Coordinates of C-alpha atoms in Angstrom, one line a residue:
X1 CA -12.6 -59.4 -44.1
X2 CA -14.5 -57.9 -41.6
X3 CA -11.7 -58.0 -38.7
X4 CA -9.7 -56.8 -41.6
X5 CA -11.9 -53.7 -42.0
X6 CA -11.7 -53.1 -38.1
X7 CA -8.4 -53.1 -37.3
X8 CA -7.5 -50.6 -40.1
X9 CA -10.0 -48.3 -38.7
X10 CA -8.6 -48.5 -35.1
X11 CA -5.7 -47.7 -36.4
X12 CA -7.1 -44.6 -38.6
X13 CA -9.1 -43.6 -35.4
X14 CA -5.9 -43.6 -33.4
X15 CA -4.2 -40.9 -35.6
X16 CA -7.2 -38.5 -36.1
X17 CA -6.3 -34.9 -35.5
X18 CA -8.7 -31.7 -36.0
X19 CA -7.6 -28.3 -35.7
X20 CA -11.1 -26.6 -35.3
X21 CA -14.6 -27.6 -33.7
X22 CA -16.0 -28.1 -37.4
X23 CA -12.8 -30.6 -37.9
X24 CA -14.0 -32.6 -35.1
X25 CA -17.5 -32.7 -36.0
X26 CA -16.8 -33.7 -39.5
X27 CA -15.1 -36.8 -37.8
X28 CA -17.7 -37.6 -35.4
X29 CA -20.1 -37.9 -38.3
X30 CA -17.3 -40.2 -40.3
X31 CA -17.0 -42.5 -37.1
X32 CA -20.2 -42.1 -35.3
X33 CA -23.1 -41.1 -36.7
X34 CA -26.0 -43.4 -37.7
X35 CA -24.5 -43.3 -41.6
X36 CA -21.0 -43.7 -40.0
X37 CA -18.2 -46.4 -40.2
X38 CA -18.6 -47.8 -37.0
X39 CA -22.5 -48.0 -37.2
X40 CA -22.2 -49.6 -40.7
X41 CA -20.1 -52.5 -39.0
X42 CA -23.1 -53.5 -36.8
X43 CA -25.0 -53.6 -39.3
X44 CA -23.0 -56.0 -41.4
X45 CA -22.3 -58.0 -38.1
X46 CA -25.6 -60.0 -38.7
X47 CA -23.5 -61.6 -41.3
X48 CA -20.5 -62.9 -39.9
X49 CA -20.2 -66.5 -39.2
X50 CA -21.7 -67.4 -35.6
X51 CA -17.8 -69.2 -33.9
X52 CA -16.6 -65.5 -35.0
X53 CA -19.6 -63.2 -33.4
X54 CA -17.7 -63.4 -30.4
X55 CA -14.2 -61.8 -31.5
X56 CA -15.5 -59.2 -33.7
X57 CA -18.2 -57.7 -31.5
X58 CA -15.7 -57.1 -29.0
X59 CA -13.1 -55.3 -31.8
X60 CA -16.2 -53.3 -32.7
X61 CA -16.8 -52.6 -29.2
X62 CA -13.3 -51.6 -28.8
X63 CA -13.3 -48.8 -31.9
X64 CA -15.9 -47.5 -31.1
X65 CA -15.0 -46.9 -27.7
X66 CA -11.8 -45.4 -29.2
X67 CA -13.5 -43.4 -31.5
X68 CA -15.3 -41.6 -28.7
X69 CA -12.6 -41.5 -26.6
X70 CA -9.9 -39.6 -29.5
X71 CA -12.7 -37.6 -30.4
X72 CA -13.2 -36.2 -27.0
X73 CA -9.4 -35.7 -26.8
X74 CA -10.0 -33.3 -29.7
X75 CA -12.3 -31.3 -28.3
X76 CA -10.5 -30.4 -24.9
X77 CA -7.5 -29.5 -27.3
X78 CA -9.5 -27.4 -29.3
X79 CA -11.5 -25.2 -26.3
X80 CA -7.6 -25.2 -24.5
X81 CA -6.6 -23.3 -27.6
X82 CA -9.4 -21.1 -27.7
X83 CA -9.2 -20.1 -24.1
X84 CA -5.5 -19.2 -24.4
X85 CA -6.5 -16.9 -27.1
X86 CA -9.5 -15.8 -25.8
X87 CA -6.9 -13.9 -22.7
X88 CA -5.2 -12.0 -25.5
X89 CA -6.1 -8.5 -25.5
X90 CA -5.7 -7.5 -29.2
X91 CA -6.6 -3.7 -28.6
X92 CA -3.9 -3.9 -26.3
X93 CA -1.1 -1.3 -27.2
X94 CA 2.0 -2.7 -28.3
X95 CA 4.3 -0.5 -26.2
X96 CA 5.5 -1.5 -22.7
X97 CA 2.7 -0.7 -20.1
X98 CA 3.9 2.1 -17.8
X99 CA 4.3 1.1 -14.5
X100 CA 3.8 3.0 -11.2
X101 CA 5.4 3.5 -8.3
X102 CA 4.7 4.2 -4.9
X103 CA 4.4 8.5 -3.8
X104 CA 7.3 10.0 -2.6
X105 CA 5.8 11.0 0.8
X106 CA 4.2 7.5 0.9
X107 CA 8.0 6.2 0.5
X108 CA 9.9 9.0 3.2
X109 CA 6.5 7.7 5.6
X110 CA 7.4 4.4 4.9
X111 CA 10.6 5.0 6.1
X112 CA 10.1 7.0 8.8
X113 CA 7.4 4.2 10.9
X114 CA 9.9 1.6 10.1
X115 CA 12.4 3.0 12.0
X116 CA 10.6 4.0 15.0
X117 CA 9.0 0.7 14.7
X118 CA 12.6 -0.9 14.9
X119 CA 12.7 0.9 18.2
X120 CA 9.7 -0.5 19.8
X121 CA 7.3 2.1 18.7
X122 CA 3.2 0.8 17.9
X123 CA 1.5 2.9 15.0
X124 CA -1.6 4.8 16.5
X125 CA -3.5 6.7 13.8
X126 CA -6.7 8.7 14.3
X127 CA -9.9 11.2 12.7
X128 CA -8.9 14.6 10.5
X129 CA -11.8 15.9 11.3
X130 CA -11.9 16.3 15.3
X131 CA -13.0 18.5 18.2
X132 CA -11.3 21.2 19.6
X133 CA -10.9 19.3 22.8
X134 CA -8.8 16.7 21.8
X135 CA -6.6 18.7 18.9
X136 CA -6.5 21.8 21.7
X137 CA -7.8 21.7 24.8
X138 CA -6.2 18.3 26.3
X139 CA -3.1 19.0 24.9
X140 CA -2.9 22.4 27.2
X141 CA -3.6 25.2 24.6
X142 CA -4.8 28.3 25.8
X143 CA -8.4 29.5 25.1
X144 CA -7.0 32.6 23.6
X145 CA -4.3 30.7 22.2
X146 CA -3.7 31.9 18.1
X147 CA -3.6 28.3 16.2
X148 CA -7.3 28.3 17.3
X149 CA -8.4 31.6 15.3
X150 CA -9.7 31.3 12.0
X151 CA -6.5 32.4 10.4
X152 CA -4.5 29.4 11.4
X153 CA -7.0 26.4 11.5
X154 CA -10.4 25.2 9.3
X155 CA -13.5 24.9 11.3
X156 CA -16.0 22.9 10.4
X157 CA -18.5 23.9 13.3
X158 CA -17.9 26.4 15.6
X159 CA -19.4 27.0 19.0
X160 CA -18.4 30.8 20.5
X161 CA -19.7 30.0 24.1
X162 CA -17.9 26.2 24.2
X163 CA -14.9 26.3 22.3
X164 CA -14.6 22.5 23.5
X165 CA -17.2 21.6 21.0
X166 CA -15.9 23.4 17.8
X167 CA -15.1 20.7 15.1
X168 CA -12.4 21.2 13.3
X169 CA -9.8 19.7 10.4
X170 CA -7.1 18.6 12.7
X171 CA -3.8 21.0 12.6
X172 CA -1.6 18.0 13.7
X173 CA -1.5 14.4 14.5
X174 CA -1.2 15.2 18.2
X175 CA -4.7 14.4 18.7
X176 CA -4.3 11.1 17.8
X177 CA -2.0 11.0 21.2
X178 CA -4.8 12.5 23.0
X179 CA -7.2 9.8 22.1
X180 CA -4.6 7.2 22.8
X181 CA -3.7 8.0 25.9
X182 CA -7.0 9.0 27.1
X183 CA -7.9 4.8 26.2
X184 CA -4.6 3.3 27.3
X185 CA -2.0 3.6 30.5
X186 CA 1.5 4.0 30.5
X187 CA 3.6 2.3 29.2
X188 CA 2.8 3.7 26.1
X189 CA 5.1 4.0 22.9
X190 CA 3.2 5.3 19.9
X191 CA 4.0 6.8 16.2
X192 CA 0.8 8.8 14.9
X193 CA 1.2 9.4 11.1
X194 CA -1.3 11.0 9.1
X195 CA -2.4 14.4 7.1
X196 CA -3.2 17.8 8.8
X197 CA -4.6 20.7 7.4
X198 CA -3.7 24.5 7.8
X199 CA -4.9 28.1 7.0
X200 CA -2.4 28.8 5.0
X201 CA -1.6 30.5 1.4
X202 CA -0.1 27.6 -1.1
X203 CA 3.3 28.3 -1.7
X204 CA 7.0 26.8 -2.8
X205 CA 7.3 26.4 1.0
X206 CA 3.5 26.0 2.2
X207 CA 0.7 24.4 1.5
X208 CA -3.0 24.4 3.0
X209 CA -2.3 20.3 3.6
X210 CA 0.7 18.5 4.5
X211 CA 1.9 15.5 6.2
X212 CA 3.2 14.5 9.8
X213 CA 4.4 11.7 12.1
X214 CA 4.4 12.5 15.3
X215 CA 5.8 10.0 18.3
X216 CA 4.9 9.6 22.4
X217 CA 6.9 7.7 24.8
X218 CA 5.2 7.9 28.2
X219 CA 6.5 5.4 31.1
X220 CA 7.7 5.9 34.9
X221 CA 11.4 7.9 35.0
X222 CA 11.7 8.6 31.4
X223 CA 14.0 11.6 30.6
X224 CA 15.4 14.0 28.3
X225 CA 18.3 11.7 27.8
X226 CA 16.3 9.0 26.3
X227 CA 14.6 11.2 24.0
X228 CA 17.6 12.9 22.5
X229 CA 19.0 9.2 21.7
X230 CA 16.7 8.1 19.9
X231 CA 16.1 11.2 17.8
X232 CA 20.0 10.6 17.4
X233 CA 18.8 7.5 16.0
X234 CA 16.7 8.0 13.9
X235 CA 18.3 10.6 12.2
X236 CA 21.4 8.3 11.5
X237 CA 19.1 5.7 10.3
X238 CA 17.6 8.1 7.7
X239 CA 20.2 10.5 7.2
X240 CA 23.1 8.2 7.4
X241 CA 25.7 7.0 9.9
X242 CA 27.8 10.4 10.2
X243 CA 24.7 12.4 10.8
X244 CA 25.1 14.8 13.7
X245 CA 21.7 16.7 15.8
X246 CA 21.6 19.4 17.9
X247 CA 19.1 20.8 20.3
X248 CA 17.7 24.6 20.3
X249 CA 15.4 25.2 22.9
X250 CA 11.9 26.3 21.9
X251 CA 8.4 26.4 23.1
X252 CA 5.2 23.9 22.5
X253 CA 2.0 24.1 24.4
X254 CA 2.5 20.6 24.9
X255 CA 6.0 20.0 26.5
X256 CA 8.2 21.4 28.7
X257 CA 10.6 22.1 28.3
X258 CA 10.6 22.0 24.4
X259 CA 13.4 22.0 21.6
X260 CA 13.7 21.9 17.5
X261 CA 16.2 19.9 16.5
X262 CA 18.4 20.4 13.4
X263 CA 20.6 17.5 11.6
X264 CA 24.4 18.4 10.0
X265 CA 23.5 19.2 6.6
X266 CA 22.8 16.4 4.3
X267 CA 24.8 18.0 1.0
X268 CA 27.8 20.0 2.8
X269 CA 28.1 17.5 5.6
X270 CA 27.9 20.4 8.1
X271 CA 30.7 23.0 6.3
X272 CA 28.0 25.6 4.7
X273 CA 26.5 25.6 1.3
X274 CA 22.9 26.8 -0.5
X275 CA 20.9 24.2 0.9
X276 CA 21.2 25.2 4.9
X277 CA 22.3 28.5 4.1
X278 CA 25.9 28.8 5.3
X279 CA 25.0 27.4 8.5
X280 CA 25.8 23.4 8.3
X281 CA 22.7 22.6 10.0
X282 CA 18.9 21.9 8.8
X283 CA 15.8 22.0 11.2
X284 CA 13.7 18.7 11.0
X285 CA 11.9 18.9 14.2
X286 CA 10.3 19.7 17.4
X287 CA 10.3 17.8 20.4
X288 CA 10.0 17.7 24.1
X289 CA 9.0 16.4 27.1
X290 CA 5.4 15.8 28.0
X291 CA 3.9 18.7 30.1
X292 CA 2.4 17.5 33.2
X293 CA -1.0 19.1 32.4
X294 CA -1.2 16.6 29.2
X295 CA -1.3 14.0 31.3
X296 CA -3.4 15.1 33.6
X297 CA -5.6 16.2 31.1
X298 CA -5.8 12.6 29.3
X299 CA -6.0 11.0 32.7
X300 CA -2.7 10.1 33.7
X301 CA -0.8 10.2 36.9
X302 CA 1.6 12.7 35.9
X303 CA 3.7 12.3 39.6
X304 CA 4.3 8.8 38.7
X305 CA 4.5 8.8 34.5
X306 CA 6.8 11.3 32.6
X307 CA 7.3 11.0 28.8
X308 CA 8.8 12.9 25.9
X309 CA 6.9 13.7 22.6
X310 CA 8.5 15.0 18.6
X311 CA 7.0 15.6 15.7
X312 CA 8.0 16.0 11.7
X313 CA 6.4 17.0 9.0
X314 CA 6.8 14.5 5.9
X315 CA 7.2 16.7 3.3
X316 CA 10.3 18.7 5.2
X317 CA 12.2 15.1 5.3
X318 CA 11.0 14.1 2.1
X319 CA 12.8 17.6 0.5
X320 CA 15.9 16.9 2.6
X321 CA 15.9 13.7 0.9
X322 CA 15.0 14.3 -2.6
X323 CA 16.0 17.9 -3.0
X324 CA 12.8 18.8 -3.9
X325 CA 12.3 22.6 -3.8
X326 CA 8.8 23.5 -4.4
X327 CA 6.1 21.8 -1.9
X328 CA 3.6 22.1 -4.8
X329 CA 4.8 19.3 -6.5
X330 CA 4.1 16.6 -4.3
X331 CA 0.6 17.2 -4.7
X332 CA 0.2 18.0 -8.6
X333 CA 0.5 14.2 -9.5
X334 CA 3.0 15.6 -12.4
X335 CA 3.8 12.1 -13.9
X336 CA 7.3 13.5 -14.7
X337 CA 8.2 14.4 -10.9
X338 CA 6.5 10.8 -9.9
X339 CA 8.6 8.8 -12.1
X340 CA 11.3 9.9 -10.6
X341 CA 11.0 7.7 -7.6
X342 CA 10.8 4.4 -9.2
X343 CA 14.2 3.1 -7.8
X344 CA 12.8 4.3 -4.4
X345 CA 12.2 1.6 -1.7

């Protein structure tokens, strides 16, 4: 009877199932406790026959051993549920989340360091708040020169008697090419990205802040040759493959001789229309080769090194891009305008 009694338990035990923690304690009780099933076996195991003690203290052994072991089953079910409910967020609205996406002049500077890096060019970036020695002085600006009067550039500190030690918000990333090569020799091939800050009234077409990358080749017989190929270049690579430059000579403190480059217009193809004003072309640039007196300046032989230098401002490539007409709105965070740049790389 008793074997009986056993085996339809282990059978029973096999098949529990709970759905909750009070399920599972109910059973553990049934099974386990000192008033349970199993317990009540032992006790009425003083009474079986002594050639069957053997047998039916192991099958006791055995369901109680499975009762444990299915109960314990239970529970890890049970707390697997709850944690997988536990991550739901039931506050959580039931609309699609709105994703993000990456700025626009985050995207066009992006692009603009891949490319150069294609070309063998490092990324060198440096402070926004610097000294007038390195944003000025090294880079062969006058003492009298205008950008350093308080109409064109933010001081921080100013120093009448030592200009050299006025800080300053930096007015380009050229400063960053000071430092470098003041801390490395030639060969050098560098990309200096990075914000710059001018006096300036905000505007459709200015704005106090704005964004540059500015490059530096310096190396022994490098020409004017090499520099106008790879502006080519690049402007293929961003504009795309029918892209045309052109040179216009200009002048820079910095390099001599200097030039602005414009690219065939990106809408009219170079024929004429609103965007470049009749003309077919559309500045993006300024570039040149390294004055001598840079080099000097940052400690470089300039009788054996030459080297060519361009910079652009983000925002200018990021309009001829996008067609975006009012510099204002790249800093507004208007959600509307940023959404607009989700299928941007």
């Amino acid at each position: 009877m008793i074997l009986e009694k056993i085996e339809s338990l282990l059978q029973e035990v096999s098949n529990l199932t709970a759905q909750n923690a009070d399920e599972i304690e109910q059973l553990r009780l049934k099974y386990l406790s000192k008033k349970g099933e199993i317990t009540q076996l032992m006790a009425d195991f003083r009474n079986v026959a002594a050639d069957q003690k053997k047998v039916v203290g192991i099958k006791i052994n055995e369901l109680k051993q499975l009762a444990q072991q299915r109960i314990n089953e239970l529970k890890e079910q049970v707390d697997t549920q709850t944690d997988s409910q536990d991550d739901l967020d039931l506050t959580r609205t039931p609309y699609p989340v709105r994703l993000g996406t990456r700025h626009p002049l985050t995207i066009v500077k992006n692009q603009i360091i891949d490319i150069f890096s294609r070309m063998g060019f490092t990324l060198a970036e440096g402070p926004e708040i610097d000294d007038d020695l390195h944003v000025f002085t090294k880079l062969n600006f006058a003492a009298d020169h205008p950008a350093r009067d308080m109409q064109d550039t933010f001081f921080i500190e100013t120093y009448p008697n030592d200009v050299a030690k006025n800080v300053i918000l930096r007015s380009h990333t050229s400063n960053d090419q000071a430092h470098y090569m003041e801390t490395h020799q030639p060969p050098i091939r560098v990309i200096c990205p990075g914000r710059v800050y001018r006096n300036e009234a905000i505007s459709a077409r200015a704005h106090c802040f704005f964004h540059q990358v500015e490059g530096l080749y310096i190396d022994k017989n490098v020409s004017f040759t090499d520099l106008k190929q790879v502006l080519l270049t690049f402007a293929r690579e961003m504009f795309g493959a029918d892209t045309k430059i052109r040179m216009r000579p200009s002048y820079f403190p910095f390099t001599e001789p200097s030039a602005e480059m414009d690219v065939s217009c990106t809408i009219c193809g170079g024929k004429g229309c609103a965007l470049c004003k009749g003309e077919g072309w559309l500045e993006i640039l300024g570039c040149g080769m390294v004055d001598p007196n840079v080099l000097e300046a940052c400690g470089i032989d300039s009788s054996v090194y030459t080297g060519y230098a361009f910079g652009m401002g983000v925002e200018r490539i990021a309009n001829l891009k996008y067609r975006v007409s009012d510099l204002r709105l790249f800093s507004e965070n208007d959600i509307r305008f940023l959404e607009e740049f989700k299928s941007a790389r």
